[in-house]
Short mmCIF file of C-alpha atoms in Angstrom, two decimals:
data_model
loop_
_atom_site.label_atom_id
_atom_site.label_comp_id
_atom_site.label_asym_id
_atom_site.label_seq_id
_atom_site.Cartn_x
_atom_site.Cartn_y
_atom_site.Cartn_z
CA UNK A 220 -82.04 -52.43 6.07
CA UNK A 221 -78.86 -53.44 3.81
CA UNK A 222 -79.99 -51.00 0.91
CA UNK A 223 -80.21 -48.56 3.57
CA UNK A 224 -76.72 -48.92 4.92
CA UNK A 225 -75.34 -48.67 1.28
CA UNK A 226 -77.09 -45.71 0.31
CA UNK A 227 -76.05 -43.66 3.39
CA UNK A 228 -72.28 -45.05 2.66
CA UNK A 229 -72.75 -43.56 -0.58
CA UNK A 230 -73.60 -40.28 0.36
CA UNK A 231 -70.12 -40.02 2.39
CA UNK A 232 -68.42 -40.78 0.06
CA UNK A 233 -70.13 -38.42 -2.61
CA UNK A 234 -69.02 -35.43 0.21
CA UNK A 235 -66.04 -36.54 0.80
CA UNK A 236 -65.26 -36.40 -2.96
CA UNK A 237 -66.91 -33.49 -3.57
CA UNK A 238 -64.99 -31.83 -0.79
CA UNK A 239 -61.42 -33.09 -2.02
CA UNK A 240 -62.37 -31.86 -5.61
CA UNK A 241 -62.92 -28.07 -3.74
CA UNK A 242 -59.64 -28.22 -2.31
CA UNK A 243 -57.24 -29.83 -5.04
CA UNK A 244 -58.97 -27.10 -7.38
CA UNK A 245 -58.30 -24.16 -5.12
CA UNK A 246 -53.91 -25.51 -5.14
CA UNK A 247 -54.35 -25.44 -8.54
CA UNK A 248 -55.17 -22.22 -8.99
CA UNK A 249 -52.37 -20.67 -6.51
CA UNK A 250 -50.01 -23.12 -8.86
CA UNK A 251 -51.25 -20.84 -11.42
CA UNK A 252 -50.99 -17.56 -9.79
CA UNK A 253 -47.40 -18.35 -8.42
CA UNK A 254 -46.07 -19.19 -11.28
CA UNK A 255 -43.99 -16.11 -12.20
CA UNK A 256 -40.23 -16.22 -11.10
CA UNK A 257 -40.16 -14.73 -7.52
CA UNK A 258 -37.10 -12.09 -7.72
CA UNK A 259 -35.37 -9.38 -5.32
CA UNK A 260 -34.20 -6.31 -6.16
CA UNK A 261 -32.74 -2.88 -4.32
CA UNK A 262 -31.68 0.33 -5.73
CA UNK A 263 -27.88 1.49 -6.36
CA UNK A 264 -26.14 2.48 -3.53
CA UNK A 265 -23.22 5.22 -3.29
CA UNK A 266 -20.23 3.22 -1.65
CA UNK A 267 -16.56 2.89 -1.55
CA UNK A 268 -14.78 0.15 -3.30
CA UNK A 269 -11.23 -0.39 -2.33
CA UNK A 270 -8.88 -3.03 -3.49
CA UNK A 271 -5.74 -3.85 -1.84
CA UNK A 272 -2.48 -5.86 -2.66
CA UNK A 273 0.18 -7.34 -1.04
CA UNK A 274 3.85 -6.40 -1.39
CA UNK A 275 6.87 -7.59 -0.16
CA UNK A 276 9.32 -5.03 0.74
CA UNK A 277 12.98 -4.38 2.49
CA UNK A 278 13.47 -2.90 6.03
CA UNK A 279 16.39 -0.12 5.88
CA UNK A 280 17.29 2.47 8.16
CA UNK A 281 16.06 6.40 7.62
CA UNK A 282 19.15 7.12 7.31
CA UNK A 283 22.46 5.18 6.30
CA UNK A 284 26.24 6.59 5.70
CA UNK A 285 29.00 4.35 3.88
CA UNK A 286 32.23 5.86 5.25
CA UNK A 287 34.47 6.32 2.43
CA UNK A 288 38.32 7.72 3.16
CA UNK A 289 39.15 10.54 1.55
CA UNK A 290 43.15 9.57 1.52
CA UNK A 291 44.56 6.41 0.03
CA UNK A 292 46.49 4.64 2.51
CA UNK A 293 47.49 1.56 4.59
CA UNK A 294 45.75 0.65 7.31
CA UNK A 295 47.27 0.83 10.57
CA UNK A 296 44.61 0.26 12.81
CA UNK A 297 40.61 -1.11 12.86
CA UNK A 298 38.62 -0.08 16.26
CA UNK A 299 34.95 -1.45 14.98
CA UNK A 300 33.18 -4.67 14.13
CA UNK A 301 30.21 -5.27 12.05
CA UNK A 302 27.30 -5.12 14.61
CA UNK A 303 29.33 -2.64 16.85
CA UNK A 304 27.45 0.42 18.13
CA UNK A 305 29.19 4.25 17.33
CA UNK A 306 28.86 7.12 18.40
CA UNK A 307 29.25 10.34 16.30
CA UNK A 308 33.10 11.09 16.05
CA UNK A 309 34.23 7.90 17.45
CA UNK A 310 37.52 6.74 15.71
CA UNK A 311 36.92 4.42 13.42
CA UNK A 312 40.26 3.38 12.18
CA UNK A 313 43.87 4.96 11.29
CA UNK A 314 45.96 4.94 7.93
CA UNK A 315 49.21 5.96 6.96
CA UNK A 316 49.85 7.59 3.53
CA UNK A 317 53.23 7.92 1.69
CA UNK A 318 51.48 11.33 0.73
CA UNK A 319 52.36 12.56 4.20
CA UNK A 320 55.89 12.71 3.57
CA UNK A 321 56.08 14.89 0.26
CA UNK A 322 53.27 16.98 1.86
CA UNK A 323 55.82 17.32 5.16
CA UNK A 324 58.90 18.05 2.87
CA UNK A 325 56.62 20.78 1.76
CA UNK A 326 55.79 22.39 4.72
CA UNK A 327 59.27 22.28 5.57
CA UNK A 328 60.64 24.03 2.22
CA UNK A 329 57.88 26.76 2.97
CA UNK A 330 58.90 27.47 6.60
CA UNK A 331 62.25 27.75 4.91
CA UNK A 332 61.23 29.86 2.55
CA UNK A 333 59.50 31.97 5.19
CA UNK A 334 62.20 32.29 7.38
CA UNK A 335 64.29 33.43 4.70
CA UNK A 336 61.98 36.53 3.58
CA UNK A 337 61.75 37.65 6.57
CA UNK A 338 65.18 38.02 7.45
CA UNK A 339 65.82 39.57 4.18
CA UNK A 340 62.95 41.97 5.08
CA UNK A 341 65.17 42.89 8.14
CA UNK A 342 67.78 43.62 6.25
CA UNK A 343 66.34 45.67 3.70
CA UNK A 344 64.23 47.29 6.75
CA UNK A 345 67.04 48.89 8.28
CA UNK A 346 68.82 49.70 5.01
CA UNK A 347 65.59 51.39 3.79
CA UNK A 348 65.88 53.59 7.48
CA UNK A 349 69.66 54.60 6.75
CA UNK A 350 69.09 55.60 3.18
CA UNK A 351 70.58 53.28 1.29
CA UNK A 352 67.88 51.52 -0.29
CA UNK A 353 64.84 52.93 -1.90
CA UNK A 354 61.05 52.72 -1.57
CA UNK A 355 60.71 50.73 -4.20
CA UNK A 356 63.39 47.81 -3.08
CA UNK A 357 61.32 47.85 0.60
CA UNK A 358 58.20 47.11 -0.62
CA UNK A 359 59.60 44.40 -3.00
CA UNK A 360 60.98 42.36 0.11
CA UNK A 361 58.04 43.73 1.73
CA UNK A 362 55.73 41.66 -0.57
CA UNK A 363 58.24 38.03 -1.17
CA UNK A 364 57.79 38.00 2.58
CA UNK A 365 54.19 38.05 2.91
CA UNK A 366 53.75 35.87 0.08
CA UNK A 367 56.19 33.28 1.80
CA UNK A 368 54.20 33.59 4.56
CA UNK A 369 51.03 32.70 2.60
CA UNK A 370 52.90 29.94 1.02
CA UNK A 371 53.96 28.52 4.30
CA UNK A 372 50.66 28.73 6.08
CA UNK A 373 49.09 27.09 2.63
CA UNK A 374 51.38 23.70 3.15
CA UNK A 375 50.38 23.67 6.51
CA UNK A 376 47.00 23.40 6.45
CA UNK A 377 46.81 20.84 3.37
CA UNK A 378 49.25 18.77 5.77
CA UNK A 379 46.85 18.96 8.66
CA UNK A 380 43.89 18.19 6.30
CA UNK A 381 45.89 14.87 5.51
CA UNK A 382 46.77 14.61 9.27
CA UNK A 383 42.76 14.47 10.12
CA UNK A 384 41.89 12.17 7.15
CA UNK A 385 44.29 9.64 8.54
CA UNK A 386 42.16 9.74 11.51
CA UNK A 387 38.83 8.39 10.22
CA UNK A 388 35.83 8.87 12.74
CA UNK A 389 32.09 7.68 12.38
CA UNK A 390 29.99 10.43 10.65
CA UNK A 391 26.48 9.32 12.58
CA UNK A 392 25.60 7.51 15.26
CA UNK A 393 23.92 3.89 14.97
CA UNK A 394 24.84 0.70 14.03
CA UNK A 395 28.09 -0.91 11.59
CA UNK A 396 26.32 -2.80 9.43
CA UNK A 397 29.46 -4.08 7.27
CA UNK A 398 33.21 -3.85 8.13
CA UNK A 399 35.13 -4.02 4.53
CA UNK A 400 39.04 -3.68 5.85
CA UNK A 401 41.64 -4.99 7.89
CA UNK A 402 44.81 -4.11 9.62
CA UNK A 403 47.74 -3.79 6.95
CA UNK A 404 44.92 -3.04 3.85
CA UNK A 405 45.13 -0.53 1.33
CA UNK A 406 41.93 1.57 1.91
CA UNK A 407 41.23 3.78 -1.34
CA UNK A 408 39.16 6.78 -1.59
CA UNK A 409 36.37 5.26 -3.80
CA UNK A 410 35.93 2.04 -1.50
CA UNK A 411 33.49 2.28 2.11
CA UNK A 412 35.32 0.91 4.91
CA UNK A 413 31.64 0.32 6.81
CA UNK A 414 28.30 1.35 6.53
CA UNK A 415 26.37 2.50 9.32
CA UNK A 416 22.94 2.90 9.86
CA UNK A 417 21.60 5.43 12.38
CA UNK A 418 19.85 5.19 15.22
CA UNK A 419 16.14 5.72 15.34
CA UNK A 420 13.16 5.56 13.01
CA UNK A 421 13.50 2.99 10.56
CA UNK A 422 11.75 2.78 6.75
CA UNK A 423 10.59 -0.01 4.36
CA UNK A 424 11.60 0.34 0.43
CA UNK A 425 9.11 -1.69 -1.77
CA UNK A 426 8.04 -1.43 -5.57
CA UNK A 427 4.69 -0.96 -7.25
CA UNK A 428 3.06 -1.39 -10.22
CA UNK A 429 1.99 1.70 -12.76
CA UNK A 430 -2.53 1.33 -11.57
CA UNK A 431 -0.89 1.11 -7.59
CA UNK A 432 1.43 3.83 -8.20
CA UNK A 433 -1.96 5.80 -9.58
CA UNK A 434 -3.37 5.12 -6.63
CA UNK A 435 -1.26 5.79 -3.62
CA UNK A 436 0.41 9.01 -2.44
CA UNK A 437 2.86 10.57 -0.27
CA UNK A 438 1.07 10.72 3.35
CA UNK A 439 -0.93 7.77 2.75
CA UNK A 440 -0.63 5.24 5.81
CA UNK A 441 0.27 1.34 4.69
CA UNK A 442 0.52 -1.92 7.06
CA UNK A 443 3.37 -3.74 7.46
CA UNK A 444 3.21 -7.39 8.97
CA UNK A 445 6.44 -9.54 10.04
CA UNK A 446 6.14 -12.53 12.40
CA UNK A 447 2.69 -12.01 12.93
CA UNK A 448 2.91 -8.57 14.52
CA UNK A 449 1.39 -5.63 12.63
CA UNK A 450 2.64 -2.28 12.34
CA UNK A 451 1.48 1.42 10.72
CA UNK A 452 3.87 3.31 8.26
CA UNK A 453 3.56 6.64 6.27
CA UNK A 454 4.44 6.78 2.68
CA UNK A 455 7.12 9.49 2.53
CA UNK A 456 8.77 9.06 -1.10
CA UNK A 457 7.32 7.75 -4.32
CA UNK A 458 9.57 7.50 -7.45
CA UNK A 459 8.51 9.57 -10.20
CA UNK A 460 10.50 6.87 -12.82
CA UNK A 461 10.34 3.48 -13.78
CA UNK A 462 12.98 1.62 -12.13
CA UNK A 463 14.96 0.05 -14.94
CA UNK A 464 15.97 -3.11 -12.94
CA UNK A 465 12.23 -4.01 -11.32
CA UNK A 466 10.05 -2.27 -13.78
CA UNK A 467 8.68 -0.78 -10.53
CA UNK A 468 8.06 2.45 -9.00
CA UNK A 469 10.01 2.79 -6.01
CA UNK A 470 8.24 3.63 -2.71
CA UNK A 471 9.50 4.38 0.76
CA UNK A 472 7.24 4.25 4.08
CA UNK A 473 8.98 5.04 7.08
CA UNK A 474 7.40 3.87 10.16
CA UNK A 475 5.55 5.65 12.78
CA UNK A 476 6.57 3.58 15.98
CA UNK A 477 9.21 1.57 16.61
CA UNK A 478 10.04 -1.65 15.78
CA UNK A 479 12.46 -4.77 16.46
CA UNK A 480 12.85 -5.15 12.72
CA UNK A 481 16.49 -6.30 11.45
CA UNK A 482 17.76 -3.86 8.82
CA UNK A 483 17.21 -5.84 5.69
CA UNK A 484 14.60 -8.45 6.56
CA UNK A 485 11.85 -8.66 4.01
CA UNK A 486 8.45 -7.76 5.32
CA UNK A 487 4.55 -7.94 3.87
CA UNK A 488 2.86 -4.53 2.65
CA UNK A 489 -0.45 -4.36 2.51
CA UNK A 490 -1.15 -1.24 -0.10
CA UNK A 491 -4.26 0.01 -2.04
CA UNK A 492 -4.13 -0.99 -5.33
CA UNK A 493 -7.34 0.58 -6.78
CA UNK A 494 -10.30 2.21 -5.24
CA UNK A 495 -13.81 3.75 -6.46
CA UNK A 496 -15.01 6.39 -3.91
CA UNK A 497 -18.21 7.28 -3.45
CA UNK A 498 -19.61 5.52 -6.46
CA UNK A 499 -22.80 3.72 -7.61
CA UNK A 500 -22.51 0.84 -7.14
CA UNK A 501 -24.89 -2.78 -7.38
CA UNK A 502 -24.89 -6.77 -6.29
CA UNK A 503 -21.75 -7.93 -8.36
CA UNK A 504 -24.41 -11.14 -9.17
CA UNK A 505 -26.81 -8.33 -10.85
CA UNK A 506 -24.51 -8.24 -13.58
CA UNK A 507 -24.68 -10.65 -16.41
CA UNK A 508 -22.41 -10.54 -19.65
CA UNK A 509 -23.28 -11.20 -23.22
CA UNK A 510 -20.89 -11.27 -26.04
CA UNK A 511 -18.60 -9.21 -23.22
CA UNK A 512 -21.11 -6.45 -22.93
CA UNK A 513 -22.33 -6.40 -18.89
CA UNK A 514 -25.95 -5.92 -18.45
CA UNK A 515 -28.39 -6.31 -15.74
CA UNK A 516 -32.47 -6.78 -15.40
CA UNK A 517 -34.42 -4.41 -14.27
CA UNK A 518 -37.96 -3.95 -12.77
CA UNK A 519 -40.35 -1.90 -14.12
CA UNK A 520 -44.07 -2.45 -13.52
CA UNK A 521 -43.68 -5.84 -13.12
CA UNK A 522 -41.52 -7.12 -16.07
CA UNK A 523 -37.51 -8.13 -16.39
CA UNK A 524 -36.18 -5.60 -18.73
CA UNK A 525 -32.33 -6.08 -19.95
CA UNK A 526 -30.45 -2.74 -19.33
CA UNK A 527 -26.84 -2.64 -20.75
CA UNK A 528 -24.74 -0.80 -18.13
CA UNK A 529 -20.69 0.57 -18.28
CA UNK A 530 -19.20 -0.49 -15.30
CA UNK A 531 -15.92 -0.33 -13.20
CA UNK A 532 -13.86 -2.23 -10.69
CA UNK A 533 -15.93 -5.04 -7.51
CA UNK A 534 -14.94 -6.30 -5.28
CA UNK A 535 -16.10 -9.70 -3.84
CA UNK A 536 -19.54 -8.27 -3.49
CA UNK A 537 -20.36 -5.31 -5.00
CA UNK A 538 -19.50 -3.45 -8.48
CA UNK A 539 -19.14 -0.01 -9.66
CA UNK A 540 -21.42 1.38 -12.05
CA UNK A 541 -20.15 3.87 -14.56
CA UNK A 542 -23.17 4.48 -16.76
CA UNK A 543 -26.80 2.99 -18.18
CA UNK A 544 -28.80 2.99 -14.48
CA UNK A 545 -30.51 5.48 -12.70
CA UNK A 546 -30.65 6.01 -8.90
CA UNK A 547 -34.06 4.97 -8.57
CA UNK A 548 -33.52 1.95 -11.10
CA UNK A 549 -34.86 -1.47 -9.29
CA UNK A 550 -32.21 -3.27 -10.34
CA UNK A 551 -32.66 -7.77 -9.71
CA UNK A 552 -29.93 -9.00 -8.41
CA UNK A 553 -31.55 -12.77 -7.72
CA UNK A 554 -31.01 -15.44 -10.39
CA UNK A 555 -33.68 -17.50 -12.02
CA UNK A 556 -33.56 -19.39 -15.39
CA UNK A 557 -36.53 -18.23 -16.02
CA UNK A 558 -35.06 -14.19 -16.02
CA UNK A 559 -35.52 -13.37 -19.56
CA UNK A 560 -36.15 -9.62 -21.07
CA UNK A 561 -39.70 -9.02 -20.80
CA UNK A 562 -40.76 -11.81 -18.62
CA UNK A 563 -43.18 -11.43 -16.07
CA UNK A 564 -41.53 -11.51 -12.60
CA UNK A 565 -42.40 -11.25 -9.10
CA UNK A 566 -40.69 -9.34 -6.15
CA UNK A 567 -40.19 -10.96 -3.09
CA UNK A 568 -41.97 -10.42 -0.07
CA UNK A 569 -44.59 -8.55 -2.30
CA UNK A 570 -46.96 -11.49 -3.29
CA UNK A 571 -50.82 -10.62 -3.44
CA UNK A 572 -53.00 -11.38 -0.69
CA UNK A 573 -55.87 -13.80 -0.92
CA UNK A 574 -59.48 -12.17 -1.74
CA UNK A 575 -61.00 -10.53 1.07
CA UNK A 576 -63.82 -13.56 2.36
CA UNK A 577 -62.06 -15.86 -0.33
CA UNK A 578 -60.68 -18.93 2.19
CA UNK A 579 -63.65 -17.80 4.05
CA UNK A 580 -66.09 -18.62 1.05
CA UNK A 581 -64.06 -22.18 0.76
CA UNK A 582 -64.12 -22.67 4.44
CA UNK A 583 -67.75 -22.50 3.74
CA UNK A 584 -68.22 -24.67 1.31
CA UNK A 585 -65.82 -27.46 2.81
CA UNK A 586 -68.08 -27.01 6.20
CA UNK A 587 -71.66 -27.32 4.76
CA UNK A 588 -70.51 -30.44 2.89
CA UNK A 589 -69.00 -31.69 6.22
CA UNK A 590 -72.23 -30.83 7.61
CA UNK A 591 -74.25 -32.43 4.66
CA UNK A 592 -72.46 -35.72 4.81
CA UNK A 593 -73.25 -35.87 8.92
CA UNK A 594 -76.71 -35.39 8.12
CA UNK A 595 -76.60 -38.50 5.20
CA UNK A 596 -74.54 -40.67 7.89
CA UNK A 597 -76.65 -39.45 10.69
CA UNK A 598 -80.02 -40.23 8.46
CA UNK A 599 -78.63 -43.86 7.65
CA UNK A 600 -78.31 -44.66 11.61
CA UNK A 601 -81.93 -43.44 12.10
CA UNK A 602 -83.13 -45.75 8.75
CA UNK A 603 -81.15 -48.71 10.08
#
């Protein structure tokens, strides 16, 4: 009865080993067959790549006058302060100007002058009607007269010039940015009283660097952010020159809405500072560098092979390719140490199905040994 027992315990375990042996040798041969680096690949795609940068530039009216005099003179009067509000025409300020005086004196000789002719040209007049005086002698008066009259009108009107530019009135409308005189000053013709900047639209003046200035042109829209609001502008100017004080190309983008922005606050630009349109373009992790020459790995019939490519600018994800792939090129963009030209890879989510009746077949087995070692354990119970 004991040898019994024993020998059915023995046949268990001779099934249960046999059928552990069956499975641990089928892992080890998916080990095998999965052994390959798994990788994943696409083709190019045509895309845009656009970079932008951020600028700071100055807020300044569309349009700004500095109102210069255009007679020296003392001041006499000041009807403005900075921040004040103008209208076109409205007085400004008044001067006086020793200049006045010789220019009166002059008007004063000339009416003289004038006066004189023409009473001579009566005189000669009725002479020349009784005979006494010739042709000649009439036409002589004739002509000192009118040219006293020229004379006269000439001092006139230079005296009422210098009459109006006393009188200094706001050339635009819009807002005094700057008052530069007082009452009793000497106000010179190559010094602006104020500055005024008009009503209206208003622009921002920033600098950019030689590859943005390649990049940007005149119609092209730009955002503008200040205290957390946003706003649109048009590019309407681009400088043409270097400036010599920045090293910049100056730019100008005047609004397109309005805006509560002081005139000379500093705001953020948001420009384009390089772009690739409608270029190929990969994973930026596809491309590896050796010695500084960019390459990538591509697939082809199942193998890594290292393809030396030309490319352009990325940005955080994807690169332009200038040259060395072709549109259909599988190109890996996963990473494996094991990613090596000529290595054996395998793309993802394209691993080989089992043999057809192959975990059937081991199913098989594993059950007639199951069924094996019930008939040894069921054999044993009858024996005992």
């Amino acid at each position: 009865m004991k040898g019994t027992r024993i020998a059915a315990a023995a046949v268990v375990i001779a099934a249960a080993a046999f059928i552990g042996y069956r499975f641990l040798d089928q892992e080890e041969a998916e080990v095998i067959y999965e052994s390959r680096p798994t990788v994943t690949a696409e083709t190019p795609r045509q895309e845009d790549i656009i970079l932008y940068t951020e600028l700071i530039g100055t807020v300044e009216p569309v349009s700004k006058a500095d109102v210069i005099p255009k007679m020296a003179g003392e001041v006499l009067e000041v009807n403005f302060q900075a921040g004040d509000h103008v209208e076109a025409g409205q007085v400004l300020c008044r001067l006086d100007s020793d200049a006045l005086t010789s220019l009166k004196l002059n008007v004063d000789s000339a009416q003289l002058t004038l006066a004189e002719a023409q009473r001579n040209l009566s005189r000669i007049q009725a002479l020349y009607e009784s005979g006494t005086v010739s042709q000649q002698e009439l036409e002589q008066v004739q002509s000192a007269a009118q040219n006293a009259g020229i004379a006269y009108e000439a001092a006139q009107n230079q005296y009422n010039l210098q009459m109006e530019y006393t009188t200094i009135t706001a050339p635009i409308s819009g807002t005094v940015e700057s008052r530069n005189i007082e009452v009793h000053d000497f106000a010179s013709t190559g010094m602006p009283i104020c500055t005024i900047a008009s009503d209206g639209q208003i622009q921002v003046d920033f600098g950019v660097t030689e590859q943005t200035f390649s990049n940007i042109s005149v119609g092209e829209a730009v955002s503008i952010e200040k205290g957390g609001n946003t706003y649109e502008a048009t590019i309407t100017e681009i400088g043409s020159m270097l400036n010599a004080a920045t090293g910049l190309y100056d730019v100008t983008a005047v609004l397109n809405e309005q805006a509560d922005l002081a005139n000379g606050s500093r705001v953020k630009l948001t420009v384009v500072r390089d772009q690739a349109l409608g270029a190929m373009t990969v994973p930026l992790s596809a491309v590896n560098y050796d010695g500084g020459i960019p390459y990538v790995y591509c697939l082809e019939n199942g193998v890594a092979v290292r393809t030396d490519v030309e490319v352009g600018i990325h940005d955080e994800e994807r690169i332009e390719i200038l040259g060395g792939l072709e549109d259909d090129s599988q190109v890996i963009y996963s990473w494996s140490n094991e990613l090596v030209d000529g290595a054996e890879v395998l793309l993802k989510g394209a691993l080989a199905a089992p043999e057809e009746g192959g975990s059937t077949a081991l199913e098989g087995e594993g059950q007639g040994a199951s069924e094996e070692a019930d008939d040894a354990g069921q054999e044993a119970g009858e024996d005992a």
